[in-house]
Short mmCIF file of C-alpha atoms in Angstrom, two decimals:
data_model
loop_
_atom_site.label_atom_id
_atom_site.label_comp_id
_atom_site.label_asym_id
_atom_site.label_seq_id
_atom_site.Cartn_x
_atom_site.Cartn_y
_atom_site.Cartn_z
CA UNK A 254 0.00 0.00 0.00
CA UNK A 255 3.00 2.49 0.89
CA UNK A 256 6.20 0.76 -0.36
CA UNK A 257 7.52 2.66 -3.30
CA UNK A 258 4.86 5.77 -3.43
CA UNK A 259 5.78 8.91 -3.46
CA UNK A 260 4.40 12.18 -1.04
CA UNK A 261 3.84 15.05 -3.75
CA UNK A 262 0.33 16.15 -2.21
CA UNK A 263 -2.06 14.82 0.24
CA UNK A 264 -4.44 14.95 -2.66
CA UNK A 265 -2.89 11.16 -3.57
CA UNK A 266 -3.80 10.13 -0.06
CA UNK A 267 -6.89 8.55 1.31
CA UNK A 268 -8.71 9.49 4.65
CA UNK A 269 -7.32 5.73 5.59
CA UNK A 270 -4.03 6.32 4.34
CA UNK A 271 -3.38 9.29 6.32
CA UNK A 272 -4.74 7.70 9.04
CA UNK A 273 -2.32 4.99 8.70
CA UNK A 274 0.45 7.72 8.19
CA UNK A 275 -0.48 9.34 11.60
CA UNK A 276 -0.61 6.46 13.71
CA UNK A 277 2.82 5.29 12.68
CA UNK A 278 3.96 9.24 13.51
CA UNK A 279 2.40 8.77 16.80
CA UNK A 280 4.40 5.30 17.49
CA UNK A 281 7.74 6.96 16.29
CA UNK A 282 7.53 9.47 18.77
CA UNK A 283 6.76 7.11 21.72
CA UNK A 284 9.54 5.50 20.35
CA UNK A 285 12.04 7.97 20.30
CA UNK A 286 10.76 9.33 23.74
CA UNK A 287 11.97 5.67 24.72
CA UNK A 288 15.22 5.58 23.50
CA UNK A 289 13.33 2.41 20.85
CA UNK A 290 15.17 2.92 17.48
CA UNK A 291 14.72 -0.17 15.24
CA UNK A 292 16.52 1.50 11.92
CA UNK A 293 14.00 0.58 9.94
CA UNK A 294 15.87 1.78 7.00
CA UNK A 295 19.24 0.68 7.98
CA UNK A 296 21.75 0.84 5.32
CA UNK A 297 19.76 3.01 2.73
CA UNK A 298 20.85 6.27 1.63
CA UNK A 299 18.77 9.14 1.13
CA UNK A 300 19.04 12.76 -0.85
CA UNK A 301 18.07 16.16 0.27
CA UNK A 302 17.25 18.38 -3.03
CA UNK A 303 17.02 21.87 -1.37
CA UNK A 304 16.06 25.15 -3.69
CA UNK A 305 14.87 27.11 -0.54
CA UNK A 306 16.65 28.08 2.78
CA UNK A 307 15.10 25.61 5.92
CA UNK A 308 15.54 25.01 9.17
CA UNK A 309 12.45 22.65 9.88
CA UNK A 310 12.37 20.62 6.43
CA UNK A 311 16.11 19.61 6.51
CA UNK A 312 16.83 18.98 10.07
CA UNK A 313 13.73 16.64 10.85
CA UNK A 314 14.73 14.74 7.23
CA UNK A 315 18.44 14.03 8.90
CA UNK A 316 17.74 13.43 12.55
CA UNK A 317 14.51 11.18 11.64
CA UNK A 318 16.64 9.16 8.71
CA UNK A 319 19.65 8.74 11.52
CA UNK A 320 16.94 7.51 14.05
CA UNK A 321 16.21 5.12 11.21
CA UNK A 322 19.94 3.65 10.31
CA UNK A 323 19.56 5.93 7.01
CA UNK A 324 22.25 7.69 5.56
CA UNK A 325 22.16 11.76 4.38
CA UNK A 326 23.52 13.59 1.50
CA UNK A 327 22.59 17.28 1.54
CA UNK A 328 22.46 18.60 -1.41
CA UNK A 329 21.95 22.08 -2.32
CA UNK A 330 24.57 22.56 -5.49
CA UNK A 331 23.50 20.25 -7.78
CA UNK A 332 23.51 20.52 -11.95
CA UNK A 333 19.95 19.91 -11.94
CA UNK A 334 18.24 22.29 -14.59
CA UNK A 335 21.53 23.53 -15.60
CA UNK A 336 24.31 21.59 -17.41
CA UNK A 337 21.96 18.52 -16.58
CA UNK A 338 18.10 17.87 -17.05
CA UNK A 339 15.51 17.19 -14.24
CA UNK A 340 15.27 13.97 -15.81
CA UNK A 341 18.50 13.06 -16.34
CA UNK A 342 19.31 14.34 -12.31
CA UNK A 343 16.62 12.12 -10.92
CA UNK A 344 17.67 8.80 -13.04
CA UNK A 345 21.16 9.48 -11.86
CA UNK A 346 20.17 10.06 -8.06
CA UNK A 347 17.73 7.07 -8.50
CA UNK A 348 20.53 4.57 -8.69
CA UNK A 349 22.10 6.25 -6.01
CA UNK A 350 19.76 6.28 -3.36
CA UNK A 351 16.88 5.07 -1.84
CA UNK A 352 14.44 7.66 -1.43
CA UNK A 353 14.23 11.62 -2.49
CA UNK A 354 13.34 14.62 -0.65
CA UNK A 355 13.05 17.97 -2.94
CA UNK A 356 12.15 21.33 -1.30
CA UNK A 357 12.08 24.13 -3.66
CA UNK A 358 9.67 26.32 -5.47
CA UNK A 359 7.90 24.82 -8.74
CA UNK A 360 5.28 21.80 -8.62
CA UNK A 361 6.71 20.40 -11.67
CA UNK A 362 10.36 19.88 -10.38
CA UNK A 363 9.24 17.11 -7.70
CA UNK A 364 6.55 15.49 -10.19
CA UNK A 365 9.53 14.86 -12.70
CA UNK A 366 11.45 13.75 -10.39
CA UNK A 367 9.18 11.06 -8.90
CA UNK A 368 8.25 10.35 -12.84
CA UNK A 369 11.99 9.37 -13.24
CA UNK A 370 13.79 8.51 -10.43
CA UNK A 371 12.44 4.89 -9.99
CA UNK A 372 12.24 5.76 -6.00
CA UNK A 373 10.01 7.40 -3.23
CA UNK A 374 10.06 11.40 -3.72
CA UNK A 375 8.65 13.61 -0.99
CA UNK A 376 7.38 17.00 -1.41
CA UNK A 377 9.45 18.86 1.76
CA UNK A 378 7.99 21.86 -0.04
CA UNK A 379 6.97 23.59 -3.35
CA UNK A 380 4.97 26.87 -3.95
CA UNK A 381 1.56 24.89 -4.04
CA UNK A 382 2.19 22.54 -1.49
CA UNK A 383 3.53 21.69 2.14
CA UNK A 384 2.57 17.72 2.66
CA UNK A 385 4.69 16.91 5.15
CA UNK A 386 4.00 20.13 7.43
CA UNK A 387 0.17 19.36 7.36
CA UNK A 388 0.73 15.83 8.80
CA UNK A 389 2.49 17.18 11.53
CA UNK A 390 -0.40 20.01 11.98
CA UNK A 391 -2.64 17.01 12.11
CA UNK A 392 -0.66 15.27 14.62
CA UNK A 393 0.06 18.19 16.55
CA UNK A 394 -4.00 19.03 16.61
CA UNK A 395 -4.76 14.85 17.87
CA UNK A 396 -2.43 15.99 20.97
CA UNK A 397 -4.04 18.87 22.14
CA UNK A 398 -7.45 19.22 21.06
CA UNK A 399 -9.83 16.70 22.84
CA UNK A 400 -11.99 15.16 20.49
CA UNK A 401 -11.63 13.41 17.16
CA UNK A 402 -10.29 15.46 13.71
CA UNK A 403 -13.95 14.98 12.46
CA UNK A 404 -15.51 17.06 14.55
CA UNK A 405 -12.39 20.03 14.59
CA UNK A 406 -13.35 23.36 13.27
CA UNK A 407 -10.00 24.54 11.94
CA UNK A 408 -9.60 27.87 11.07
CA UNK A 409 -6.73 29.80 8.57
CA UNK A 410 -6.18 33.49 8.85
CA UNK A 411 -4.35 35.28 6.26
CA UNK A 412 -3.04 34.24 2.94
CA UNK A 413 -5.57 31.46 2.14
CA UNK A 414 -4.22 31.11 -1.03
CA UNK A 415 -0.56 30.17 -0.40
CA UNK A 416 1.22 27.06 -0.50
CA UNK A 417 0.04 26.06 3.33
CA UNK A 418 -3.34 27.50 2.51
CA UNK A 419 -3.94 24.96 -0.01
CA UNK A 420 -2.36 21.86 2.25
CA UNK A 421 -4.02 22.83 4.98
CA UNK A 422 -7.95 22.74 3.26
CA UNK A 423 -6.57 19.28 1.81
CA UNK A 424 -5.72 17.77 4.87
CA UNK A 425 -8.76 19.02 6.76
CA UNK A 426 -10.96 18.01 3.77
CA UNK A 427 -9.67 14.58 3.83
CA UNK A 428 -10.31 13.87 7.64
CA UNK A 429 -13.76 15.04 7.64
CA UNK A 430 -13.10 18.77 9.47
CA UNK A 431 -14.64 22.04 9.35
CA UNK A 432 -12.14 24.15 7.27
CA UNK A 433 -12.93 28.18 7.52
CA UNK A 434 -10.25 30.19 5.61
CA UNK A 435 -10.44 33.47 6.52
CA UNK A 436 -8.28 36.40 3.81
CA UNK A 437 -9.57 39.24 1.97
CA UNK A 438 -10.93 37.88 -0.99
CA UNK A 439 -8.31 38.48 -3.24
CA UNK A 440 -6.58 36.12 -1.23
CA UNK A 441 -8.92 33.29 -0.98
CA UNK A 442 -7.73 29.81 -2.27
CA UNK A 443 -7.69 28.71 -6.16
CA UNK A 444 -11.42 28.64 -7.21
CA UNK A 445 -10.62 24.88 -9.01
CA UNK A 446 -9.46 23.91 -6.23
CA UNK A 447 -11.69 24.75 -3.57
CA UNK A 448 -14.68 23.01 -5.79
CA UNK A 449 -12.51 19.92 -6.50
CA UNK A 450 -12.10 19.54 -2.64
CA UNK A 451 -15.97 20.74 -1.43
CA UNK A 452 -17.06 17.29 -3.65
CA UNK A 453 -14.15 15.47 -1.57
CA UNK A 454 -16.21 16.95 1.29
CA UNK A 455 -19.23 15.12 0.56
CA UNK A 456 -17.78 11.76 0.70
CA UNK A 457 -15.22 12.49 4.09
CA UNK A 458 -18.27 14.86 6.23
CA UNK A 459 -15.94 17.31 6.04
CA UNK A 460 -17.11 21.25 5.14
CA UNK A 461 -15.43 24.25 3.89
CA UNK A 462 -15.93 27.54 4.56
CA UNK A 463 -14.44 31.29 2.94
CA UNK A 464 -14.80 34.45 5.16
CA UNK A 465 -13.21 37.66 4.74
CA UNK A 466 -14.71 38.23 8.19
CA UNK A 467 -12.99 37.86 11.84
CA UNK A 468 -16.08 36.85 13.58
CA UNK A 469 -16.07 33.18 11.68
CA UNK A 470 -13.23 32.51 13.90
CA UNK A 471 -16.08 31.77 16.42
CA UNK A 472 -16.16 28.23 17.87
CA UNK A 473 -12.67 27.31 16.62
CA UNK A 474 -10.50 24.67 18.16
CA UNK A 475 -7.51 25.63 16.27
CA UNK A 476 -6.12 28.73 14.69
CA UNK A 477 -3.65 28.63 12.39
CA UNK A 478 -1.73 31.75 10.57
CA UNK A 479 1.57 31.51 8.25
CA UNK A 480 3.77 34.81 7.21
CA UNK A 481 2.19 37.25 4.82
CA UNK A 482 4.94 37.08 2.10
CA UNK A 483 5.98 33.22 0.98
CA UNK A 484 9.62 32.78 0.12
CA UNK A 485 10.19 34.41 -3.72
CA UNK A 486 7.28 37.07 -2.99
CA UNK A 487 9.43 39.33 -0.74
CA UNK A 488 8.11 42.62 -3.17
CA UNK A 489 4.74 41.88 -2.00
CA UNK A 490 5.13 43.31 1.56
CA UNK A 491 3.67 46.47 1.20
CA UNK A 492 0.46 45.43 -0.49
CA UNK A 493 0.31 42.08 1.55
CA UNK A 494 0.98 44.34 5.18
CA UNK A 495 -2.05 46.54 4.03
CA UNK A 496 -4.26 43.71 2.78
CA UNK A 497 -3.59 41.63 5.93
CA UNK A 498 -3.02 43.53 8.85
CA UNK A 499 -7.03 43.50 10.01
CA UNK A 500 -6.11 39.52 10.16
CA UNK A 501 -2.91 39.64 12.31
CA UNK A 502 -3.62 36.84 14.96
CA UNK A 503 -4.34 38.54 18.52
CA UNK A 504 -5.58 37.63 21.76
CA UNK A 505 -8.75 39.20 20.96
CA UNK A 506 -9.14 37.13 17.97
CA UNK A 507 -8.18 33.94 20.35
CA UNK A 508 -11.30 35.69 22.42
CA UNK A 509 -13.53 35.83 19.58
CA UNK A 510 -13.59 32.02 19.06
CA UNK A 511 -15.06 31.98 22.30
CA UNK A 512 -13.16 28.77 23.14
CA UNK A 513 -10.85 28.93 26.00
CA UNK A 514 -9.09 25.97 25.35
CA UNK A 515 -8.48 27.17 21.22
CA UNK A 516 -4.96 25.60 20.26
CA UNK A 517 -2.77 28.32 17.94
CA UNK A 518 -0.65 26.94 15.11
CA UNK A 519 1.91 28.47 12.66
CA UNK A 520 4.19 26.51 10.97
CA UNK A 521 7.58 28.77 11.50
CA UNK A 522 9.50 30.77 11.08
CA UNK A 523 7.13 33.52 12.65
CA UNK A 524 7.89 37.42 12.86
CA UNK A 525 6.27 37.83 16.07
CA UNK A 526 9.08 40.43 17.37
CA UNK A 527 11.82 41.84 16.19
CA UNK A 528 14.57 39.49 17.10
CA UNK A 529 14.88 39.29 13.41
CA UNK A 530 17.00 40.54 10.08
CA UNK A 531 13.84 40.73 7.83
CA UNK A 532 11.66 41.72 11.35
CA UNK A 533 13.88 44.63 11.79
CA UNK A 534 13.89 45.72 8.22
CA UNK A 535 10.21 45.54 7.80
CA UNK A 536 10.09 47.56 11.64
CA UNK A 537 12.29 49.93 9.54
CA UNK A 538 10.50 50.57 6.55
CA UNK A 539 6.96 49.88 7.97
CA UNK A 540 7.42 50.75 11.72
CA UNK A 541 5.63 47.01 12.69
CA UNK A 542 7.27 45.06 15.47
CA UNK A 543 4.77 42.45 14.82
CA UNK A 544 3.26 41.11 11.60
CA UNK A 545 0.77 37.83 11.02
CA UNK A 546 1.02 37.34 14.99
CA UNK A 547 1.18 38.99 18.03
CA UNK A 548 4.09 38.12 20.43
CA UNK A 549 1.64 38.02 23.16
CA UNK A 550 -0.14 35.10 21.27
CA UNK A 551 2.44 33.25 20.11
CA UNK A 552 4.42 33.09 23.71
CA UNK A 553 0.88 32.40 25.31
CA UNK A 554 -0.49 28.94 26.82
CA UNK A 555 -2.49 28.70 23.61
CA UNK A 556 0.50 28.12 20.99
CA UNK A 557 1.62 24.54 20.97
CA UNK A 558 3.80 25.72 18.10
CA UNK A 559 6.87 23.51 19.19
CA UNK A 560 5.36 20.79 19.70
CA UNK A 561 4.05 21.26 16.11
CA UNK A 562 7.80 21.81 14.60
CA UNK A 563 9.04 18.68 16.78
CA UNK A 564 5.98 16.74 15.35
CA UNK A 565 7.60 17.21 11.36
CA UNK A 566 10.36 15.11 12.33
CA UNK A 567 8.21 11.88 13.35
CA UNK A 568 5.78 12.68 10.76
CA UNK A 569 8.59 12.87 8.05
CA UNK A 570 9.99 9.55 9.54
CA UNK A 571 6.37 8.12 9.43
CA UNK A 572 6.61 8.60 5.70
CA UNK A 573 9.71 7.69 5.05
CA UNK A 574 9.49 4.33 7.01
CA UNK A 575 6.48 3.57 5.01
CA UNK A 576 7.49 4.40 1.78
CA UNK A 577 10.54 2.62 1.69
CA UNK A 578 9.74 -0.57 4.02
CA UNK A 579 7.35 -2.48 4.34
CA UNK A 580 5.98 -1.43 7.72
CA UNK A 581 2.83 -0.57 7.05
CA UNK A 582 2.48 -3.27 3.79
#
């Protein structure tokens, strides 16, 4: 069922699957909180394709493939697209390895390289997606929110329409939860694929709401806000500050939801002071010492948002252990 697929979206994932997915993330980690570390994939090798700076993405790839008896090669200098061809690279790193991770910015590059390389790919991020973040969001949300994904109103303030945007309505679509995205219209997710995942709805029980309006955060169990400007989109700030100030995440908004218990998410890094390079510029040029979060919010007992970053390392393990053993076969 898992041996040899590849993780390009959650779209190519059942409800079951992902199930399957979180329950071995949430034996990993008992696991590793037991010192318990069979090296599943002892003596494989694995690649890290990186485009895009990370902190998250590469360091929960290296520790959870060590954990496993898997070997690392970062790579972030390669002649892919240019003195060699995306197909060519992946056949080459095919015989080379056992499984692929890419993280960069086009859709396209991590398709053609799971159409050639003859082993697992995972998507550690493109500009559409963010797979292996939601899983951990998922996991993250089964730890602290007391009752079942199914009945979770989720809600996403801010650029509904960005790479975490989109992963985000997938995975809530797929386990039968109450997605609200909440932007300024121009903002709200692709059109395509909003309807392609409101018919997924009727199959899962899951709904999905667009608001440009606060008060829809009300009755949420979890609110969840990314940065305003994605990596590559860094001369958007001044019309993305204007358009998406009114949906900075503040206490009052955590007040609004009229849950006292509401869990806050954000999958990092965060401008939520100044204790920044790009914070400071932006503080500069735009005199804001806070952008899609307050620092009183994200320091506050609500934000389980390192638990969430530790939770992409036995999530990313999850999927690696099952795509290249036979674990969960």
């Amino acid at each position: 069922m898992f041996k040899g697929r590849h993780l390009l979206t959650l779209l190519d994932y059942t409800p079951e699957e992902i199930r399957a997915l979180l329950d071995l993330a949430h034996q990993v980690k008992r696991e590793k909180r037991e010192r318990i570390f069979p090296e599943r994939m002892k003596n494989m090798n694995i690649v890290l394709l990186f485009e895009k700076t990370s902190t998250r993405t590469r360091c929960a790839f290296e520790v959870a493939a060590n954990d496993e008896g898997a070997k690392v090669t970062f790579l972030s200098n390669s002649q892919m697209g240019k003195k060699e061809s995306l197909e060519d690279t992946a056949k080459v790193l095919g015989r080379f390895y056992d499984g692929i991770e890419f993280r960069g910015f086009e859709q396209t590059t991590v398709e053609l390289l799971a159409k050639y390389a003859g082993v697992p790919v995972w998507n550690g991020l493109t500009d559409l997606y963010h797979p292996t973040q939601v899983l951990a969001d998922l996991m993250t949300i089964e730890e602290h929110v007391k009752k079942p994904l199914n009945q979770v109103k989720f809600c996403y303030v801010g650029d509904a329409r960005n790479n975490m945007g989109n992963s985000l309505m997938i995975g809530c679509a797929k386990m039968g939860m109450h997605f609200v995205g909440i932007a300024p219209k121009s903002l709200f997710p692709d059109p395509a694929l909003t309807a392609k995942l409101q018919d997924l709805c009727k199959t899962t029980g899951a709904s999905i709401t667009l608001s440009d309006n606060i008060d829809a955060v009300d009755g949420a169990d979890v609110i969840y806000t990314d940065v305003w400007v994605s990596m590559g989109e860094e001369a958007q700030f001044a019309e993305r500050i204007n358009l998406l100030q009114p949906y900075r995440v503040t206490m009052d908004m955590l007040k609004r939801t009229n849950n006292p218990d509401v869990v806050f998410l954000h999958c990092l890094p965060s401008f939520h002071d100044l204790e920044t390079a790009v914070g400071r510029q932006i503080f500069d040029e735009y005199e804001l010492t806070e952008m899609e979060v307050t620092d009183e919010v994200f320091r506050s007992r609500h934000s389980v948002v390192f638990d969430e970053a530790e939770n992409r390392m036995h999530t990313i393990k999850a999927v690696m252990v099952a795509t290249t053993t036979d674990t969960l076969d």
